[in-house]
Amino acid sequence: TMQITGESLMNDGTAIVLFTLFMDFYNGRARDAGGIAAFFTQMSIAGPLLGLALGLLAVGWMSEASRKFSHSDVIVQTAVTVCCAYLSFFLGESEARVSGVLTTVAAALVLAKFAWPVVVSHEALENVWHAFEYFDNTLIFMLAGVITRRAMSSPNIVGRDYALCLMLYALMTLIRALMIFLFYPLLSNMGPGTTPKDALFTVYGGLR
């Protein structure tokens, strides 16, 4: 589960960077090679660095509220993780003009690495974040369904467009399968290792 979730998070962050770049092209904001390199550096490196700083700040704050059997410290630590997640995205996306997703992922990796030993109640923290995950995923897919239904009822969309969407999905899945196949020797020897079943499911996970 962690492998699939982590891979999809990094995919989302990469996709948003590429989408923003091509949207700039579409809106007439042309970039030369140097501008593209600077844009990628800002989005894909500056974002994680900001997340690293915010994650370390959150770890320090949680360390100051780590009294065992203290109900108030459990609440403080939970609140710090929630604030770290949402502030990372907001500061990255709206203020620093970097990838909010990559900023948040970097902050989360720092918390996962360094904050776990000082967490007062692992069960309480996990339950809160499982609830957030459930409600947020439900809301996201509900909104996606509403937007898709509204788009499908547009008079500007005809049968040919549906055929092109299916072709595009098939092509994207093929490209995704090719990438997983090329990197499979590396993936199979990293961490717990990726099995053929894991690789197949990761390809299918590109459905989104």
PDB file of C-alpha atoms in Angstrom:
ATOM      1  CA  THR A   1       0.000   0.000   0.000  1.00  0.00           C
ATOM      2  CA  MET A   2       2.780   2.419   0.916  1.00  0.00           C
ATOM      3  CA  GLN A   3       4.634   1.695  -2.320  1.00  0.00           C
ATOM      4  CA  ILE A   4       1.585   2.352  -4.501  1.00  0.00           C
ATOM      5  CA  THR A   5       0.566   5.440  -2.509  1.00  0.00           C
ATOM      6  CA  GLY A   6       4.074   6.899  -2.505  1.00  0.00           C
ATOM      7  CA  GLU A   7       4.510   6.305  -6.214  1.00  0.00           C
ATOM      8  CA  SER A   8       1.196   7.981  -6.992  1.00  0.00           C
ATOM      9  CA  LEU A   9       2.107  10.977  -4.817  1.00  0.00           C
ATOM     10  CA  MET A  10       5.373  11.502  -6.680  1.00  0.00           C
ATOM     11  CA  ASN A  11       3.530  11.060  -9.976  1.00  0.00           C
ATOM     12  CA  ASP A  12       1.009  13.718  -8.966  1.00  0.00           C
ATOM     13  CA  GLY A  13       3.785  16.132  -8.052  1.00  0.00           C
ATOM     14  CA  THR A  14       5.592  15.560 -11.346  1.00  0.00           C
ATOM     15  CA  ALA A  15       2.378  15.827 -13.367  1.00  0.00           C
ATOM     16  CA  ILE A  16       1.472  19.157 -11.766  1.00  0.00           C
ATOM     17  CA  VAL A  17       4.892  20.605 -12.633  1.00  0.00           C
ATOM     18  CA  LEU A  18       4.568  19.495 -16.268  1.00  0.00           C
ATOM     19  CA  PHE A  19       0.958  20.659 -16.467  1.00  0.00           C
ATOM     20  CA  THR A  20       1.909  24.120 -15.179  1.00  0.00           C
ATOM     21  CA  LEU A  21       4.743  24.361 -17.707  1.00  0.00           C
ATOM     22  CA  PHE A  22       2.564  23.426 -20.681  1.00  0.00           C
ATOM     23  CA  MET A  23      -0.262  25.674 -19.465  1.00  0.00           C
ATOM     24  CA  ASP A  24       2.219  28.561 -19.563  1.00  0.00           C
ATOM     25  CA  PHE A  25       3.025  27.640 -23.172  1.00  0.00           C
ATOM     26  CA  TYR A  26      -0.672  27.494 -23.986  1.00  0.00           C
ATOM     27  CA  ASN A  27      -1.238  30.954 -22.478  1.00  0.00           C
ATOM     28  CA  GLY A  28       1.555  32.439 -24.571  1.00  0.00           C
ATOM     29  CA  ARG A  29       4.255  32.640 -21.895  1.00  0.00           C
ATOM     30  CA  ALA A  30       7.107  31.150 -23.902  1.00  0.00           C
ATOM     31  CA  ARG A  31      10.309  29.987 -22.180  1.00  0.00           C
ATOM     32  CA  ASP A  32      13.725  29.274 -23.637  1.00  0.00           C
ATOM     33  CA  ALA A  33      15.861  26.328 -22.497  1.00  0.00           C
ATOM     34  CA  GLY A  34      17.282  28.323 -19.593  1.00  0.00           C
ATOM     35  CA  GLY A  35      13.813  29.417 -18.506  1.00  0.00           C
ATOM     36  CA  ILE A  36      12.554  25.820 -18.570  1.00  0.00           C
ATOM     37  CA  ALA A  37      15.556  24.653 -16.512  1.00  0.00           C
ATOM     38  CA  ALA A  38      14.982  27.453 -13.986  1.00  0.00           C
ATOM     39  CA  PHE A  39      11.281  26.589 -13.811  1.00  0.00           C
ATOM     40  CA  PHE A  40      11.988  22.905 -13.109  1.00  0.00           C
ATOM     41  CA  THR A  41      14.597  23.833 -10.515  1.00  0.00           C
ATOM     42  CA  GLN A  42      12.167  26.156  -8.760  1.00  0.00           C
ATOM     43  CA  MET A  43       9.291  23.680  -8.818  1.00  0.00           C
ATOM     44  CA  SER A  44      11.028  20.351  -8.193  1.00  0.00           C
ATOM     45  CA  ILE A  45      13.961  21.346  -5.964  1.00  0.00           C
ATOM     46  CA  ALA A  46      12.909  24.512  -4.147  1.00  0.00           C
ATOM     47  CA  GLY A  47       9.571  22.901  -3.219  1.00  0.00           C
ATOM     48  CA  PRO A  48      11.087  19.883  -1.436  1.00  0.00           C
ATOM     49  CA  LEU A  49      13.646  22.152   0.277  1.00  0.00           C
ATOM     50  CA  LEU A  50      10.805  24.276   1.658  1.00  0.00           C
ATOM     51  CA  GLY A  51       9.040  21.088   2.763  1.00  0.00           C
ATOM     52  CA  LEU A  52      12.229  19.914   4.466  1.00  0.00           C
ATOM     53  CA  ALA A  53      12.438  23.145   6.484  1.00  0.00           C
ATOM     54  CA  LEU A  54       8.748  23.029   7.463  1.00  0.00           C
ATOM     55  CA  GLY A  55       9.030  19.349   8.393  1.00  0.00           C
ATOM     56  CA  LEU A  56      12.013  20.010  10.678  1.00  0.00           C
ATOM     57  CA  LEU A  57      10.140  22.905  12.289  1.00  0.00           C
ATOM     58  CA  ALA A  58       7.169  20.625  12.933  1.00  0.00           C
ATOM     59  CA  VAL A  59       9.410  17.911  14.415  1.00  0.00           C
ATOM     60  CA  GLY A  60      10.935  20.448  16.788  1.00  0.00           C
ATOM     61  CA  TRP A  61       7.505  21.634  17.871  1.00  0.00           C
ATOM     62  CA  MET A  62       6.296  18.069  18.430  1.00  0.00           C
ATOM     63  CA  SER A  63       9.393  17.322  20.512  1.00  0.00           C
ATOM     64  CA  GLU A  64       8.425  20.138  22.873  1.00  0.00           C
ATOM     65  CA  ALA A  65       5.003  18.510  23.380  1.00  0.00           C
ATOM     66  CA  SER A  66       5.955  14.886  23.947  1.00  0.00           C
ATOM     67  CA  ARG A  67       4.927  14.163  27.541  1.00  0.00           C
ATOM     68  CA  LYS A  68       3.670  10.615  27.871  1.00  0.00           C
ATOM     69  CA  PHE A  69       0.104  10.212  29.132  1.00  0.00           C
ATOM     70  CA  SER A  70      -0.625  13.894  28.479  1.00  0.00           C
ATOM     71  CA  HIS A  71      -3.934  14.350  26.692  1.00  0.00           C
ATOM     72  CA  SER A  72      -3.130  17.953  25.766  1.00  0.00           C
ATOM     73  CA  ASP A  73       0.173  16.950  24.155  1.00  0.00           C
ATOM     74  CA  VAL A  74      -1.617  14.345  22.027  1.00  0.00           C
ATOM     75  CA  ILE A  75      -3.888  17.104  20.730  1.00  0.00           C
ATOM     76  CA  VAL A  76      -0.967  19.489  20.164  1.00  0.00           C
ATOM     77  CA  GLN A  77       1.019  16.909  18.201  1.00  0.00           C
ATOM     78  CA  THR A  78      -1.976  15.999  16.059  1.00  0.00           C
ATOM     79  CA  ALA A  79      -2.675  19.678  15.369  1.00  0.00           C
ATOM     80  CA  VAL A  80       0.977  20.250  14.411  1.00  0.00           C
ATOM     81  CA  THR A  81       0.869  17.450  11.816  1.00  0.00           C
ATOM     82  CA  VAL A  82      -2.365  18.809  10.322  1.00  0.00           C
ATOM     83  CA  CYS A  83      -1.014  22.373  10.210  1.00  0.00           C
ATOM     84  CA  CYS A  84       2.281  21.168   8.727  1.00  0.00           C
ATOM     85  CA  ALA A  85       0.485  19.347   5.904  1.00  0.00           C
ATOM     86  CA  TYR A  86      -1.892  22.123   4.901  1.00  0.00           C
ATOM     87  CA  LEU A  87       0.540  25.010   5.491  1.00  0.00           C
ATOM     88  CA  SER A  88       3.186  23.209   3.420  1.00  0.00           C
ATOM     89  CA  PHE A  89       0.843  23.040   0.464  1.00  0.00           C
ATOM     90  CA  PHE A  90      -0.437  26.610   0.902  1.00  0.00           C
ATOM     91  CA  LEU A  91       2.984  28.210   1.381  1.00  0.00           C
ATOM     92  CA  GLY A  92       4.493  26.218  -1.480  1.00  0.00           C
ATOM     93  CA  GLU A  93       1.697  26.717  -3.989  1.00  0.00           C
ATOM     94  CA  SER A  94       0.468  30.233  -3.191  1.00  0.00           C
ATOM     95  CA  GLU A  95       3.403  32.054  -1.614  1.00  0.00           C
ATOM     96  CA  ALA A  96       6.661  30.478  -2.821  1.00  0.00           C
ATOM     97  CA  ARG A  97       5.301  29.568  -6.291  1.00  0.00           C
ATOM     98  CA  VAL A  98       6.683  26.028  -6.112  1.00  0.00           C
ATOM     99  CA  SER A  99       4.980  22.627  -6.254  1.00  0.00           C
ATOM    100  CA  GLY A 100       2.676  22.424  -3.260  1.00  0.00           C
ATOM    101  CA  VAL A 101       2.397  18.645  -3.622  1.00  0.00           C
ATOM    102  CA  LEU A 102       6.171  18.097  -3.571  1.00  0.00           C
ATOM    103  CA  THR A 103       6.506  20.530  -0.647  1.00  0.00           C
ATOM    104  CA  THR A 104       3.915  18.579   1.332  1.00  0.00           C
ATOM    105  CA  VAL A 105       5.438  15.203   0.449  1.00  0.00           C
ATOM    106  CA  ALA A 106       8.900  16.377   1.550  1.00  0.00           C
ATOM    107  CA  ALA A 107       7.522  17.669   4.854  1.00  0.00           C
ATOM    108  CA  ALA A 108       5.718  14.359   5.393  1.00  0.00           C
ATOM    109  CA  LEU A 109       8.885  12.352   4.729  1.00  0.00           C
ATOM    110  CA  VAL A 110      10.725  14.384   7.376  1.00  0.00           C
ATOM    111  CA  LEU A 111       7.943  13.761   9.894  1.00  0.00           C
ATOM    112  CA  ALA A 112       7.872  10.045   9.078  1.00  0.00           C
ATOM    113  CA  LYS A 113      11.630   9.817   9.570  1.00  0.00           C
ATOM    114  CA  PHE A 114      12.182  11.922  12.687  1.00  0.00           C
ATOM    115  CA  ALA A 115       8.863  12.578  14.463  1.00  0.00           C
ATOM    116  CA  TRP A 116       7.727   8.993  15.079  1.00  0.00           C
ATOM    117  CA  PRO A 117       9.911   8.422  18.209  1.00  0.00           C
ATOM    118  CA  VAL A 118       8.443  11.495  19.961  1.00  0.00           C
ATOM    119  CA  VAL A 119       4.785  10.824  19.100  1.00  0.00           C
ATOM    120  CA  VAL A 120       2.831  10.400  22.334  1.00  0.00           C
ATOM    121  CA  SER A 121      -0.027   8.318  20.908  1.00  0.00           C
ATOM    122  CA  HIS A 122       0.613   6.544  17.613  1.00  0.00           C
ATOM    123  CA  GLU A 123      -2.896   5.122  17.527  1.00  0.00           C
ATOM    124  CA  ALA A 124      -4.597   8.500  17.972  1.00  0.00           C
ATOM    125  CA  LEU A 125      -2.449  10.146  15.286  1.00  0.00           C
ATOM    126  CA  GLU A 126      -3.036   7.317  12.826  1.00  0.00           C
ATOM    127  CA  ASN A 127      -6.795   7.325  13.433  1.00  0.00           C
ATOM    128  CA  VAL A 128      -7.027  11.078  12.796  1.00  0.00           C
ATOM    129  CA  TRP A 129      -5.079  10.822   9.535  1.00  0.00           C
ATOM    130  CA  HIS A 130      -6.998   7.760   8.352  1.00  0.00           C
ATOM    131  CA  ALA A 131     -10.192   9.752   8.870  1.00  0.00           C
ATOM    132  CA  PHE A 132      -8.742  12.714   6.943  1.00  0.00           C
ATOM    133  CA  GLU A 133      -7.697  10.406   4.116  1.00  0.00           C
ATOM    134  CA  TYR A 134     -11.144   8.817   3.912  1.00  0.00           C
ATOM    135  CA  PHE A 135     -13.104  12.078   3.932  1.00  0.00           C
ATOM    136  CA  ASP A 136     -10.745  13.907   1.578  1.00  0.00           C
ATOM    137  CA  ASN A 137     -10.666  11.061  -0.951  1.00  0.00           C
ATOM    138  CA  THR A 138     -14.451  10.833  -0.847  1.00  0.00           C
ATOM    139  CA  LEU A 139     -14.763  14.592  -1.436  1.00  0.00           C
ATOM    140  CA  ILE A 140     -12.186  14.604  -4.254  1.00  0.00           C
ATOM    141  CA  PHE A 141     -13.843  11.792  -6.203  1.00  0.00           C
ATOM    142  CA  MET A 142     -17.314  13.232  -5.630  1.00  0.00           C
ATOM    143  CA  LEU A 143     -16.169  16.568  -7.077  1.00  0.00           C
ATOM    144  CA  ALA A 144     -14.439  14.761  -9.955  1.00  0.00           C
ATOM    145  CA  GLY A 145     -17.697  12.957 -10.732  1.00  0.00           C
ATOM    146  CA  VAL A 146     -19.688  16.197 -10.692  1.00  0.00           C
ATOM    147  CA  ILE A 147     -17.190  17.968 -12.965  1.00  0.00           C
ATOM    148  CA  THR A 148     -17.015  14.989 -15.346  1.00  0.00           C
ATOM    149  CA  ARG A 149     -20.796  14.751 -15.562  1.00  0.00           C
ATOM    150  CA  ARG A 150     -21.016  18.464 -16.297  1.00  0.00           C
ATOM    151  CA  ALA A 151     -18.363  18.158 -19.011  1.00  0.00           C
ATOM    152  CA  MET A 152     -20.093  15.157 -20.602  1.00  0.00           C
ATOM    153  CA  SER A 153     -23.331  17.114 -20.955  1.00  0.00           C
ATOM    154  CA  SER A 154     -21.604  19.893 -22.912  1.00  0.00           C
ATOM    155  CA  PRO A 155     -22.855  20.260 -26.510  1.00  0.00           C
ATOM    156  CA  ASN A 156     -19.241  20.828 -27.589  1.00  0.00           C
ATOM    157  CA  ILE A 157     -18.281  17.230 -26.786  1.00  0.00           C
ATOM    158  CA  VAL A 158     -19.138  14.661 -29.461  1.00  0.00           C
ATOM    159  CA  GLY A 159     -18.573  10.929 -29.943  1.00  0.00           C
ATOM    160  CA  ARG A 160     -15.164  11.471 -31.527  1.00  0.00           C
ATOM    161  CA  ASP A 161     -13.966  13.094 -28.307  1.00  0.00           C
ATOM    162  CA  TYR A 162     -14.836   9.981 -26.282  1.00  0.00           C
ATOM    163  CA  ALA A 163     -12.916   7.832 -28.757  1.00  0.00           C
ATOM    164  CA  LEU A 164      -9.892  10.131 -28.476  1.00  0.00           C
ATOM    165  CA  CYS A 165     -10.063   9.926 -24.663  1.00  0.00           C
ATOM    166  CA  LEU A 166     -10.029   6.124 -24.775  1.00  0.00           C
ATOM    167  CA  MET A 167      -7.093   6.169 -27.197  1.00  0.00           C
ATOM    168  CA  LEU A 168      -5.253   8.619 -24.963  1.00  0.00           C
ATOM    169  CA  TYR A 169      -5.850   6.430 -21.905  1.00  0.00           C
ATOM    170  CA  ALA A 170      -4.563   3.347 -23.746  1.00  0.00           C
ATOM    171  CA  LEU A 171      -1.450   5.242 -24.891  1.00  0.00           C
ATOM    172  CA  MET A 172      -0.754   6.606 -21.399  1.00  0.00           C
ATOM    173  CA  THR A 173      -1.102   3.132 -19.873  1.00  0.00           C
ATOM    174  CA  LEU A 174       1.303   1.761 -22.481  1.00  0.00           C
ATOM    175  CA  ILE A 175       3.860   4.466 -21.716  1.00  0.00           C
ATOM    176  CA  ARG A 176       3.453   3.823 -17.997  1.00  0.00           C
ATOM    177  CA  ALA A 177       3.976   0.082 -18.524  1.00  0.00           C
ATOM    178  CA  LEU A 178       7.122   0.798 -20.553  1.00  0.00           C
ATOM    179  CA  MET A 179       8.557   2.991 -17.775  1.00  0.00           C
ATOM    180  CA  ILE A 180       7.842   0.396 -15.085  1.00  0.00           C
ATOM    181  CA  PHE A 181       9.400  -2.312 -17.292  1.00  0.00           C
ATOM    182  CA  LEU A 182      12.568  -0.249 -17.886  1.00  0.00           C
ATOM    183  CA  PHE A 183      13.035   0.489 -14.171  1.00  0.00           C
ATOM    184  CA  TYR A 184      11.909  -2.937 -12.918  1.00  0.00           C
ATOM    185  CA  PRO A 185      15.467  -4.306 -12.385  1.00  0.00           C
ATOM    186  CA  LEU A 186      16.179  -1.306 -10.133  1.00  0.00           C
ATOM    187  CA  LEU A 187      12.808  -1.406  -8.365  1.00  0.00           C
ATOM    188  CA  SER A 188      13.042  -5.124  -7.649  1.00  0.00           C
ATOM    189  CA  ASN A 189      16.286  -4.594  -5.701  1.00  0.00           C
ATOM    190  CA  MET A 190      15.277  -1.511  -3.703  1.00  0.00           C
ATOM    191  CA  GLY A 191      13.799  -1.746  -0.206  1.00  0.00           C
ATOM    192  CA  PRO A 192      11.544  -4.790   0.163  1.00  0.00           C
ATOM    193  CA  GLY A 193      11.672  -5.269  -3.612  1.00  0.00           C
ATOM    194  CA  THR A 194       8.974  -4.957  -6.267  1.00  0.00           C
ATOM    195  CA  THR A 195       7.320  -8.164  -7.434  1.00  0.00           C
ATOM    196  CA  PRO A 196       5.789  -8.653 -10.901  1.00  0.00           C
ATOM    197  CA  LYS A 197       2.342  -8.387  -9.279  1.00  0.00           C
ATOM    198  CA  ASP A 198       3.340  -5.056  -7.683  1.00  0.00           C
ATOM    199  CA  ALA A 199       4.582  -3.778 -11.043  1.00  0.00           C
ATOM    200  CA  LEU A 200       1.373  -4.794 -12.794  1.00  0.00           C
ATOM    201  CA  PHE A 201      -0.761  -3.103 -10.162  1.00  0.00           C
ATOM    202  CA  THR A 202       1.388   0.039 -10.382  1.00  0.00           C
ATOM    203  CA  VAL A 203       0.718   0.175 -14.135  1.00  0.00           C
ATOM    204  CA  TYR A 204      -3.004  -0.246 -13.507  1.00  0.00           C
ATOM    205  CA  GLY A 205      -2.781   2.445 -10.804  1.00  0.00           C
ATOM    206  CA  GLY A 206      -2.255   4.974 -13.597  1.00  0.00           C
ATOM    207  CA  LEU A 207      -6.000   4.797 -14.233  1.00  0.00           C
ATOM    208  CA  ARG A 208      -6.427   8.117 -12.444  1.00  0.00           C
TER     209      ARG A 208
END
